[in-house]
mmCIF file of C-alpha atoms in Angstrom:
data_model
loop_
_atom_site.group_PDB
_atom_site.id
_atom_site.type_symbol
_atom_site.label_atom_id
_atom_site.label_comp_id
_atom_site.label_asym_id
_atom_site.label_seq_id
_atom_site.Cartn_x
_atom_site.Cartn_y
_atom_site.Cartn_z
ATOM 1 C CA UNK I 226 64.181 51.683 97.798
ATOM 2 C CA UNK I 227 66.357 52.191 95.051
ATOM 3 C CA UNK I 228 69.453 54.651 95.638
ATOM 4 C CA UNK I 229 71.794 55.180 93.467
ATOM 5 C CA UNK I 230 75.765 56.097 94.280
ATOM 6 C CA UNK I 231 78.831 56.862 91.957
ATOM 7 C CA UNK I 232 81.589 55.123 93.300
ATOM 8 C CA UNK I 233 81.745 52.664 95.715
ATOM 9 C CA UNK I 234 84.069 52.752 98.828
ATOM 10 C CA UNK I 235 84.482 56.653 97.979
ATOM 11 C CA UNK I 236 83.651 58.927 101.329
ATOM 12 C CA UNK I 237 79.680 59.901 100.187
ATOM 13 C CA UNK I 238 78.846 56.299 99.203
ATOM 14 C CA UNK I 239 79.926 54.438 102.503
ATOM 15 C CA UNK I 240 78.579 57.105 104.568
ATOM 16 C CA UNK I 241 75.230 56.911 102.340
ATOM 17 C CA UNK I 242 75.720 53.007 102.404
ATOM 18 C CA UNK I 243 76.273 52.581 106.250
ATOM 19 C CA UNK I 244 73.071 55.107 107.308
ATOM 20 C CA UNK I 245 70.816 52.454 104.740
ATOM 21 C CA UNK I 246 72.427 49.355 106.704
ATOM 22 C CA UNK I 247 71.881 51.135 110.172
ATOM 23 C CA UNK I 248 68.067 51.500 109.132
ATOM 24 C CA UNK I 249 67.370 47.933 107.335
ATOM 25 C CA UNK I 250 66.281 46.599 109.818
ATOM 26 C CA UNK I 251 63.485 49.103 109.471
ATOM 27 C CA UNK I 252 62.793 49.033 105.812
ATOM 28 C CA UNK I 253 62.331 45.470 106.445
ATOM 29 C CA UNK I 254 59.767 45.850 109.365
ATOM 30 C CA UNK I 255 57.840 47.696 106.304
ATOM 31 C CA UNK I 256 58.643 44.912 103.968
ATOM 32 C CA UNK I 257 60.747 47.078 101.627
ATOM 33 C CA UNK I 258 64.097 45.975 100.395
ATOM 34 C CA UNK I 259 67.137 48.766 99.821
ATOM 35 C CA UNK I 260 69.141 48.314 97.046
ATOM 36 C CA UNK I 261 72.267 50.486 95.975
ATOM 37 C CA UNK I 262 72.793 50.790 92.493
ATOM 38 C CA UNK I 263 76.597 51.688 90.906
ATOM 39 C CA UNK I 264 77.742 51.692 87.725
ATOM 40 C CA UNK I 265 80.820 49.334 89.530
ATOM 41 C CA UNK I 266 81.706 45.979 88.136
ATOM 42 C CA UNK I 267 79.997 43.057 90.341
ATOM 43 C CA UNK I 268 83.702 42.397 91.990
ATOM 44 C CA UNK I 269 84.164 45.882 93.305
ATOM 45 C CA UNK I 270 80.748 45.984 95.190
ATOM 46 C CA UNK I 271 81.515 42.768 96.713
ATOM 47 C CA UNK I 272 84.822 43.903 98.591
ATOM 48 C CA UNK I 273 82.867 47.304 99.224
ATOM 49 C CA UNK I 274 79.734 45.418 101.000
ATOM 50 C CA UNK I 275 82.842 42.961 102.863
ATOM 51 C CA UNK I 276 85.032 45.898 104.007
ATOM 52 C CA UNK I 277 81.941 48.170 105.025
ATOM 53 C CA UNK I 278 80.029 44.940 106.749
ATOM 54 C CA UNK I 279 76.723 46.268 104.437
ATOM 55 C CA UNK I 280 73.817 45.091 105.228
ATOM 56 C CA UNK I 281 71.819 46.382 102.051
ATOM 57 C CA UNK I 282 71.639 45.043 98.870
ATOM 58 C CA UNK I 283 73.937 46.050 96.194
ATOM 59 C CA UNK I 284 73.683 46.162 91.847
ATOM 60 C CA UNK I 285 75.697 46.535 89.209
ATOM 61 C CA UNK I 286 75.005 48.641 86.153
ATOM 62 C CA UNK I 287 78.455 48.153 84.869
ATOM 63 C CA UNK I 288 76.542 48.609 81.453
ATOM 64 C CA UNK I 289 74.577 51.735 82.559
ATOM 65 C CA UNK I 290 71.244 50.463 80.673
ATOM 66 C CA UNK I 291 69.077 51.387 84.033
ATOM 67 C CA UNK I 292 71.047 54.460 84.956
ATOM 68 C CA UNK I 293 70.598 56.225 81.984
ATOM 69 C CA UNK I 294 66.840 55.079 81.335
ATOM 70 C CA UNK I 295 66.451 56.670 85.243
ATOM 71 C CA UNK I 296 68.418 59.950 83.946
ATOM 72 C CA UNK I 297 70.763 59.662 86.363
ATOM 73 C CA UNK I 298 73.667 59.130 84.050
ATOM 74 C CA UNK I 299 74.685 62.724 83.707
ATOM 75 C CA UNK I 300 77.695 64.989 82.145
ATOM 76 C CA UNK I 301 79.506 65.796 85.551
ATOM 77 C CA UNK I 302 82.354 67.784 86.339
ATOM 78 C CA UNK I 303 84.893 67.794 89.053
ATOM 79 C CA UNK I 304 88.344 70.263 89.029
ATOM 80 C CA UNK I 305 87.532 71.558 85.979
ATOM 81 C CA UNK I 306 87.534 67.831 83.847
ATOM 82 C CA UNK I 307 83.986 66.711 82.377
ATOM 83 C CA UNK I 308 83.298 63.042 82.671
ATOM 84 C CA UNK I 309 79.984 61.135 82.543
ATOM 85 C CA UNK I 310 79.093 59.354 85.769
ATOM 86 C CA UNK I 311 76.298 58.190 88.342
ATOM 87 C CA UNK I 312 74.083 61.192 90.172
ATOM 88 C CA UNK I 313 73.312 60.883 93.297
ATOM 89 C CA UNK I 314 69.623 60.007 93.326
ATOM 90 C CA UNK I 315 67.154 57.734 95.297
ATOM 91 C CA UNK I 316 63.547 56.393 94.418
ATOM 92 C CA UNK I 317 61.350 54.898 96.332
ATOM 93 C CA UNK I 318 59.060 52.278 95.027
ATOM 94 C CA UNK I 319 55.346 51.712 95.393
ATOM 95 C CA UNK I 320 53.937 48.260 95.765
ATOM 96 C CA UNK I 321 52.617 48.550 92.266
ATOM 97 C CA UNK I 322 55.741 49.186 90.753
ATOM 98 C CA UNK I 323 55.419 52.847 90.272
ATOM 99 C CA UNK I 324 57.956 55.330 91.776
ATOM 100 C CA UNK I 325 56.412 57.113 94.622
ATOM 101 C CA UNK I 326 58.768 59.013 95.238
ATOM 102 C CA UNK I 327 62.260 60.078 93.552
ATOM 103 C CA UNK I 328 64.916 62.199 95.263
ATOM 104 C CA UNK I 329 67.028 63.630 92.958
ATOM 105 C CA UNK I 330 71.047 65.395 93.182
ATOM 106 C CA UNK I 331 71.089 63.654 97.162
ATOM 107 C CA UNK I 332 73.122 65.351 99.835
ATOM 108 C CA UNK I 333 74.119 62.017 102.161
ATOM 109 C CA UNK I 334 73.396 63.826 105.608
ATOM 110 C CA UNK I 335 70.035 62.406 106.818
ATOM 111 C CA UNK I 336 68.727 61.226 102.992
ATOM 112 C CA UNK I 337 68.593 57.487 104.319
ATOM 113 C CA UNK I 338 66.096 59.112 107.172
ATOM 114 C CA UNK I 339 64.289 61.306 105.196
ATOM 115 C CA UNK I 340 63.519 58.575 102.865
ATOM 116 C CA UNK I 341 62.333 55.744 105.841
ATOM 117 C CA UNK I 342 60.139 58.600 106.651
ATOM 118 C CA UNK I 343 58.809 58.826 103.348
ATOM 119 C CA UNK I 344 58.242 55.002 103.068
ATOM 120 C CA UNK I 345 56.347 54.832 106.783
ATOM 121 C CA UNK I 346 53.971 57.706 104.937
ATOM 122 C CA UNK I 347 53.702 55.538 102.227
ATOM 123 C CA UNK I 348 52.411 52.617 104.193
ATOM 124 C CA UNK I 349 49.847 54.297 106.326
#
């Protein structure tokens, strides 16, 4: 699993990154790793995974070369103000390498569920 988040230690991205580290222990039972992807410098995610206690992995992209060749490097827009930033987005991973399946635009409530139940489908 492969989800990506804008910010970390914003509201959405702990919420998103405490349901993944609640269900880990899961993934793992299925043998797949969960990774959160940010476009944060390497020293940011590492006081975000210490404050938060995460139990996923997390990645930098400080560089954006995977976010954008995902798409997920977007125009966004927030009070009016353009910027480019991270969207929201999850894929899930097939053991050939291939995404299975790609979530796109995630709203947090129940996505880290919604993908373990995915994966599980994915196994049988």
């Amino acid at each position: 699993v492969l989800y990506v988040y804008p910010k970390a230690d914003t509201s959405g991205c702990t919420i998103e990154a405490n349901d993944f580290t609640r269900l880990a222990p899961d993934f793992a039972a299925l043998g797949i790793p969960v990774v959160g992807l940010s476009p944060d410098p390497v020293k940011a995610l590492d006081k975000f995974k210490a404050k938060h206690g995460l139990g996923v992995a997390l990645a930098s992209d400080e560089g954006r070369t995977l976010l954008e060749s995902l798409g997920v490097w977007v125009e966004k827009s927030m009070y009016g103000r353009q910027y480019m930033g991270a969207e929201r987005s999850t894929f899930l991973v097939g053991a050939d390498g291939r995404v299975a399946r790609a979530w796109p635009k995630v709203s947090v409530p129940g996505h880290a569920d919604e993908v373990l139940a995915a994966a599980k489908a994915l196994r049988r």
